[in-house]
Every structure is written in C-alpha cells, then in structure tokens.
mmCIF file of C-alpha atoms in Angstrom:
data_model
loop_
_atom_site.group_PDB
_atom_site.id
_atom_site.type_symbol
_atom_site.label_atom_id
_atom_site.label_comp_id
_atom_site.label_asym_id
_atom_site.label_seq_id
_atom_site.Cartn_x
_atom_site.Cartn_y
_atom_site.Cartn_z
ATOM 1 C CA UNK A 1 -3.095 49.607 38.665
ATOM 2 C CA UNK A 2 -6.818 50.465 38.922
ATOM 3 C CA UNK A 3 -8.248 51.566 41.958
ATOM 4 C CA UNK A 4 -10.427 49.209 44.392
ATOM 5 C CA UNK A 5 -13.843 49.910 43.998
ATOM 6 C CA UNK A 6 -16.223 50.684 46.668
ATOM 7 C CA UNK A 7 -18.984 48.160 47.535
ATOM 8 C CA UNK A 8 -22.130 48.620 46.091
ATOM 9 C CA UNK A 9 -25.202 49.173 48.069
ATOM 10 C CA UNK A 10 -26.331 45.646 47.087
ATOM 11 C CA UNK A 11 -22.928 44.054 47.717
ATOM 12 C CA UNK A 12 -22.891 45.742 51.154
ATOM 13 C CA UNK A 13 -26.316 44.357 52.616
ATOM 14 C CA UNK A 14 -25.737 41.145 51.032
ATOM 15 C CA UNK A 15 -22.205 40.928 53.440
ATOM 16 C CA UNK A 16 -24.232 42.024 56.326
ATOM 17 C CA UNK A 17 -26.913 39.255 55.550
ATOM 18 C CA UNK A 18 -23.786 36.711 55.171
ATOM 19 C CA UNK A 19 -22.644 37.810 58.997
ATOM 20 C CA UNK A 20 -26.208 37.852 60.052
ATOM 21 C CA UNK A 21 -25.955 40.932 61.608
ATOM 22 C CA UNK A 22 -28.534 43.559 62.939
ATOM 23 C CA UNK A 23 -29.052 47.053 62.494
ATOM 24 C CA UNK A 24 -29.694 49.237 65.994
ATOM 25 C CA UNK A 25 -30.522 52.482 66.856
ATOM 26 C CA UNK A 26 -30.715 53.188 70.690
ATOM 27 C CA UNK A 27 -31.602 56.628 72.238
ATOM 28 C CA UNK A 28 -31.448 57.560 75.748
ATOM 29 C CA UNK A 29 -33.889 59.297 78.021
ATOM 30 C CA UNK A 30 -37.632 59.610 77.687
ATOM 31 C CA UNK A 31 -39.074 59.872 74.535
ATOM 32 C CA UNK A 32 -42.356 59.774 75.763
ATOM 33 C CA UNK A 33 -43.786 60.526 72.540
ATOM 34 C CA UNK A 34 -42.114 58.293 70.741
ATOM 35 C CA UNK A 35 -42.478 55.480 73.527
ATOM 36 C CA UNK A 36 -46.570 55.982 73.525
ATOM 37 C CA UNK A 37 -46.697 56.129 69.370
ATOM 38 C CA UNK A 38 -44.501 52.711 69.483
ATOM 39 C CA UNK A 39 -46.910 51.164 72.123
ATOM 40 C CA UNK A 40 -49.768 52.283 69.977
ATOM 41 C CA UNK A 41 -48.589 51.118 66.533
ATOM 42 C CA UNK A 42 -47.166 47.839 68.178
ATOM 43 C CA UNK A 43 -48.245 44.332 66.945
ATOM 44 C CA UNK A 44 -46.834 42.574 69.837
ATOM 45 C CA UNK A 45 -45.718 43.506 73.237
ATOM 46 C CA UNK A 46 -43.759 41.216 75.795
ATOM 47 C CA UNK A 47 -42.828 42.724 79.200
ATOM 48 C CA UNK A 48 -39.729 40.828 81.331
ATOM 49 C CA UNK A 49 -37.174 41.713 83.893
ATOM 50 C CA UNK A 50 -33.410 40.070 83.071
ATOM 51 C CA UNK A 51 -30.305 40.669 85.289
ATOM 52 C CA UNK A 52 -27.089 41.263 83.136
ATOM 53 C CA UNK A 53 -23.628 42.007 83.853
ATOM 54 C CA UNK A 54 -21.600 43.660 81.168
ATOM 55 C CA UNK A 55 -17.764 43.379 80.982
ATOM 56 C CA UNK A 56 -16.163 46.630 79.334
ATOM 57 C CA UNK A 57 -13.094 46.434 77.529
ATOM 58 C CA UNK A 58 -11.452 50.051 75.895
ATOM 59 C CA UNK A 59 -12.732 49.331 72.651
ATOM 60 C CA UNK A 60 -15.954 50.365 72.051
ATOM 61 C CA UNK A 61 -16.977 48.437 69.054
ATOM 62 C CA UNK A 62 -17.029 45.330 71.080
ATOM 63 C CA UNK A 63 -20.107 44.557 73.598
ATOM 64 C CA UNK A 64 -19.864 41.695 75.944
ATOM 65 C CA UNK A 65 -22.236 40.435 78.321
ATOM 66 C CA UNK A 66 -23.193 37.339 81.017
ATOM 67 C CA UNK A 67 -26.556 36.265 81.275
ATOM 68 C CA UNK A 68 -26.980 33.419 83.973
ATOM 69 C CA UNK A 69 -23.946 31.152 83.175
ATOM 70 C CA UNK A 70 -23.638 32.104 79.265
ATOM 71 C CA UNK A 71 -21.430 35.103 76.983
ATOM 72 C CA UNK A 72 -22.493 36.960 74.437
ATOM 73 C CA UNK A 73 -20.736 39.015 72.655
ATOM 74 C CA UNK A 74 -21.189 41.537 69.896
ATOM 75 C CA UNK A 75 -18.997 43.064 67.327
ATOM 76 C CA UNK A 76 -19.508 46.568 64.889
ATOM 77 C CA UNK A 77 -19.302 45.941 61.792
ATOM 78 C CA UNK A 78 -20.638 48.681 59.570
ATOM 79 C CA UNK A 79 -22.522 51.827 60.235
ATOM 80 C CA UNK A 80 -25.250 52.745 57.408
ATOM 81 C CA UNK A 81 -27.480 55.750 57.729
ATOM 82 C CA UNK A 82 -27.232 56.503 61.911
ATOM 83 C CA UNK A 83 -27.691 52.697 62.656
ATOM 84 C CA UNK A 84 -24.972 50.381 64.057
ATOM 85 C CA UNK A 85 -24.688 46.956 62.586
ATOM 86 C CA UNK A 86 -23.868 44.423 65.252
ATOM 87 C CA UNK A 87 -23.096 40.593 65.066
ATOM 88 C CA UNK A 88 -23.574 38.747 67.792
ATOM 89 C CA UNK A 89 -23.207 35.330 69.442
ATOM 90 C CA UNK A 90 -23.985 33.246 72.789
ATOM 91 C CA UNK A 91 -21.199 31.208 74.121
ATOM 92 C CA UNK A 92 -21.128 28.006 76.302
ATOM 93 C CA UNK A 93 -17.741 27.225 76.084
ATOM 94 C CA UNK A 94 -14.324 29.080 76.026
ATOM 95 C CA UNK A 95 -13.195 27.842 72.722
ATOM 96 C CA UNK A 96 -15.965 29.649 70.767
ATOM 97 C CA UNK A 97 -15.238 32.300 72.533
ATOM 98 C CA UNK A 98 -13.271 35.431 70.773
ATOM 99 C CA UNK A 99 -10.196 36.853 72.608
ATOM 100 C CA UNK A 100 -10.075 38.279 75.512
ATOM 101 C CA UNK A 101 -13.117 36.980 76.732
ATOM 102 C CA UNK A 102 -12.126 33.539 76.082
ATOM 103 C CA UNK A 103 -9.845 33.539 79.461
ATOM 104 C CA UNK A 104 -12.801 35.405 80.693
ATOM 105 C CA UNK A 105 -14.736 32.530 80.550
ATOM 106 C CA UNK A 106 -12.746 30.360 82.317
ATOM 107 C CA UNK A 107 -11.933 32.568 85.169
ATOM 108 C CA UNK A 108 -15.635 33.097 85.629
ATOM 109 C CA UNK A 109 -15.654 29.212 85.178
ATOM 110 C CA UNK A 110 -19.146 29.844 83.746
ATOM 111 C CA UNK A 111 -19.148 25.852 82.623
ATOM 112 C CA UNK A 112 -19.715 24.760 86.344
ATOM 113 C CA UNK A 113 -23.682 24.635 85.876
ATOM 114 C CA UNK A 114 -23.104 22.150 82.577
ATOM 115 C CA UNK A 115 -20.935 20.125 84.489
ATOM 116 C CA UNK A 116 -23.652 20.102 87.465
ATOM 117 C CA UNK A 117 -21.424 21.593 89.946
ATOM 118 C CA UNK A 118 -23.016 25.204 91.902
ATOM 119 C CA UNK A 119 -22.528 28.376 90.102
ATOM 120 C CA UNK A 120 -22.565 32.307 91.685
ATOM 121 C CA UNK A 121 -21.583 35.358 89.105
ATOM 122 C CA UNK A 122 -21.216 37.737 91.664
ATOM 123 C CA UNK A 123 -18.660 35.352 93.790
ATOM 124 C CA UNK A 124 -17.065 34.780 90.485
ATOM 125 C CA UNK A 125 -16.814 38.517 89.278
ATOM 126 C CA UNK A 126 -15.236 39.232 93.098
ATOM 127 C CA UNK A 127 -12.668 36.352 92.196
ATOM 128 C CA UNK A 128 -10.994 38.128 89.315
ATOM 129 C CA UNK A 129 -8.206 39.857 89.418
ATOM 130 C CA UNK A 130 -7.426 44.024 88.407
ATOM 131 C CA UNK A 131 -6.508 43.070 85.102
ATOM 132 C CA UNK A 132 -9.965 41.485 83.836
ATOM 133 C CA UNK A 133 -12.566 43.743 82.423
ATOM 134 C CA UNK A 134 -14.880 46.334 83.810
ATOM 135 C CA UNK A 135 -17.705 44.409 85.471
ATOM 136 C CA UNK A 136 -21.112 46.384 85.350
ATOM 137 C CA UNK A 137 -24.130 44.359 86.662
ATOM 138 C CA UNK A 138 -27.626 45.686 85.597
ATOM 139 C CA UNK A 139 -31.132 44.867 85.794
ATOM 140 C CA UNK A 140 -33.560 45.816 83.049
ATOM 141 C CA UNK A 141 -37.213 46.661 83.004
ATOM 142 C CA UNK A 142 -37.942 45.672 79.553
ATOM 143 C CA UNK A 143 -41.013 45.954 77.442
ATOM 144 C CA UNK A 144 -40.218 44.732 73.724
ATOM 145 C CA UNK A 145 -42.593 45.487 70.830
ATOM 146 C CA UNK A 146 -43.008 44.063 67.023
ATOM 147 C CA UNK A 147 -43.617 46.625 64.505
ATOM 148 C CA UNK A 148 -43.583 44.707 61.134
ATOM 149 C CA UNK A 149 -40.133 43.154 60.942
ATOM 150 C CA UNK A 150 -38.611 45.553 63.261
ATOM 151 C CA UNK A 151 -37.817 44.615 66.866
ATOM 152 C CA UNK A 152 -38.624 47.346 69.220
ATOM 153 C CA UNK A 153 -37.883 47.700 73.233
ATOM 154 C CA UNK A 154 -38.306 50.416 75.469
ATOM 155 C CA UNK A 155 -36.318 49.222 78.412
ATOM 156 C CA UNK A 156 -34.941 50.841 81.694
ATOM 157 C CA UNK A 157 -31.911 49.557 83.180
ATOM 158 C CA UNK A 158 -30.717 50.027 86.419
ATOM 159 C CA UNK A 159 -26.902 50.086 87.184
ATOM 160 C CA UNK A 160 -26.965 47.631 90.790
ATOM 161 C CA UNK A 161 -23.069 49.778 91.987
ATOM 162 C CA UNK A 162 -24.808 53.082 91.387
ATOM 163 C CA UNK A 163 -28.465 52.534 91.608
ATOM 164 C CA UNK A 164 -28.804 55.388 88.616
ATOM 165 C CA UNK A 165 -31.784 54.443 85.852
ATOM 166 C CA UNK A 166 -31.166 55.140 82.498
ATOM 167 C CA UNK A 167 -34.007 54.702 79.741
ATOM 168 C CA UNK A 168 -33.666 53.668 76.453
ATOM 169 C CA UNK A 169 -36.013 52.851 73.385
ATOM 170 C CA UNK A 170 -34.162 50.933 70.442
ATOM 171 C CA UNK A 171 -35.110 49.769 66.931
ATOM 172 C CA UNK A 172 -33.747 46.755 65.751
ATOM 173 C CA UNK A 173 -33.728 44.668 62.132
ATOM 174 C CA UNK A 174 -32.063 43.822 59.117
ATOM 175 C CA UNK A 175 -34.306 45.708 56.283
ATOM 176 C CA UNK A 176 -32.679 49.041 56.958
ATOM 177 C CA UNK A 177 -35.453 50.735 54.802
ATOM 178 C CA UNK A 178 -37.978 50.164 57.493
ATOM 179 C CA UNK A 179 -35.716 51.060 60.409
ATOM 180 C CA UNK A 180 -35.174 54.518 59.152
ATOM 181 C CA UNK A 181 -38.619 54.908 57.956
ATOM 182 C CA UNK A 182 -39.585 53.882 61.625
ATOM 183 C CA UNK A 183 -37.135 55.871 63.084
ATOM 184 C CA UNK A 184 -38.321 59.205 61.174
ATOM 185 C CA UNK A 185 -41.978 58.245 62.459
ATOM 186 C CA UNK A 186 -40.959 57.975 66.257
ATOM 187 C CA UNK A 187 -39.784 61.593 65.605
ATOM 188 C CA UNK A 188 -35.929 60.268 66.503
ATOM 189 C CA UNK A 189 -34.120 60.879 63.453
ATOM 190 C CA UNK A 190 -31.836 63.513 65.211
ATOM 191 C CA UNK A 191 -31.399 61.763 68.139
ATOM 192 C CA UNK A 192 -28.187 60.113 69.066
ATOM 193 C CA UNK A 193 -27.577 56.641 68.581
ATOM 194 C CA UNK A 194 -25.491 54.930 71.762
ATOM 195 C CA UNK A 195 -24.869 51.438 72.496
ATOM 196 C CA UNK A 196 -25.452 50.106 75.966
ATOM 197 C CA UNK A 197 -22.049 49.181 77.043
ATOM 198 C CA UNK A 198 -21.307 52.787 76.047
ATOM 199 C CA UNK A 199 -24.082 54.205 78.008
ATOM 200 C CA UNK A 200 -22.819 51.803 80.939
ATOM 201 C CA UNK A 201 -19.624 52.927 81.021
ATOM 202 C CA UNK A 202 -19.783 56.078 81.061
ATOM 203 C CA UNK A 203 -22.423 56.460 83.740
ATOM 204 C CA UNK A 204 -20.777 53.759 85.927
ATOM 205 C CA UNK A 205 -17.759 56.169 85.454
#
C-alpha cells in the first residue's frame, strides 16, 4: 500500500482558507521598537478599552472568551512558520456552541439579555460551581493598527484578581507571506509566540 502523502503547500493554505482561519503571532513585553516602527508604518489606528473574561480549560489549543453576554471561542489548527492558525467563532446560543462550553453557556445563562430579562457576568461567574472552567476577567488597553492586509494591535491587558499588566503586540492575517515579512521588519522573528489564554493562565497562576 503506498504511503499517504503530505499536503502540499497549496493544498494546506487552501484548507486554512476553507476554515477561515487566521494566522497570529503575539509577543509579550515591550517591544518598544517594534511598537513605535508599527505606529509609524501604520495605515490605520483605532484605540478602545474592552472588558473580557477568559475561561481556561487544560488544553491549550482551545481559547474561550465572554464579551458582554456573547462566547467566542477559538481552536489551533495548524502552525506554519512561528504563527498559530486559529478559527474562531461568536456564539449566542448554546447549541452552536462546541463542548464544554456549551453547558457553559447555560450556566452563565448568557441568553437572559435576548430574552430581555437583566444580565451580570460577574454574579454569574460567582454562581458556578468548582468544576466549571478557570474564570480570568481582564481589561485591555488596545490600540489596533492596519498595515496592508495585516491586522496589528499593541494592547495591554490588565488581569482585574491580580492587578498585574502584561503587554503584548500581535500580527494577524491570512497571507502568511506578509506576516513573516512583517514580523522580520518589527525585528521579532526570534521572539516567542504565546497566545493570550496562555499568557493568562500562567500569570493568574
């Protein structure tokens, strides 16, 4: 029996384009180089403050998240070159929800404000019980940034238990030819590349 042949290069971005997933690269700390040549070389910038809190699970592939009343969750999927490809989705309702957060969604009962009834996420979070995931709740000091196709945001997030800041600049896009060629020109090709749920967790720890 032949052997199974690996994907080809094309057959591999054409999956991720079928999933319409995202490439990221997050570093943590300063950069201040590479956050003043981003800001420089910019063709857009949008500054915002959003309150988040993260639900960790032991499986770090998997990110989930509650803004105001709605889920999103995102999944690995490949890793090409240093940058994580992630697929993600917002969710309204439990059913489109993927397991475990599903149940999460109705223990947080985060359909109240659809069905016009009064809606709290921290009373809700206090409500579950020591099984449910790792609740984290940040807020994050955002500025995001266009560089040709690439999404860029240089963001600083502040863990509400701990009060401890931790900085981050990530690239973000699905023509992996300009990410790296972006990434080289912020001067962060040997940097580390962390998600945020990982970065969370471990300084929530």
């Amino acid at each position: 029996m032949a052997k199974p042949t690996e994907p080809t290069e094309i057959e591999h971005e054409h999956a991720i384009e079928l999933l319409d997933a995202r490439y990221e690269y997050r570093v943590w700390g300063k950069h201040r180089g590479a956050r003043k040549t981003l800001s420089a070389i910019a063709s857009r910038e949008i500054v915002e403050r959003v309150d988040d809190c993260y639900f960790l699970i032991d499986e770090p592939g998997v990110n989930a998240k509650v803004r105001g009343n709605a889920l999103k969750v995102k999944r690995l999927v490949a890793e090409r070159k240093g940058f994580e490809c992630w697929v993600s989705n917002w969710h309204h309702e439990a059913e489109t929800a993927p397991a475990p957060f599903d149940e999460l969604f109705d223990e947080l009962r985060l359909d109240r404000p659809a069905r016009g009834k009064p809606f709290n996420l921290v009373k809700a979070v206090d409500r579950l019980d020591d099984e449910a995931p790792k609740a984290i709740f940040v807020t994050k000091e955002r500025r995001r940034y266009r560089v040709g196709s690439v999404k860029a945001e240089v963001t600083d997030i502040t863990i509400e238990q701990t009060a401890e800041v931790l900085r981050t600049l990530a690239i973000v896009g699905d023509d992996l030819d300009e990410l790296v060629a972006l990434r080289k020109r912020l001067g962060l090709r040997d940097a580390e590349n962390v998600a945020v749920h990982v970065a969370i967790d471990t300084a929530a720890a």
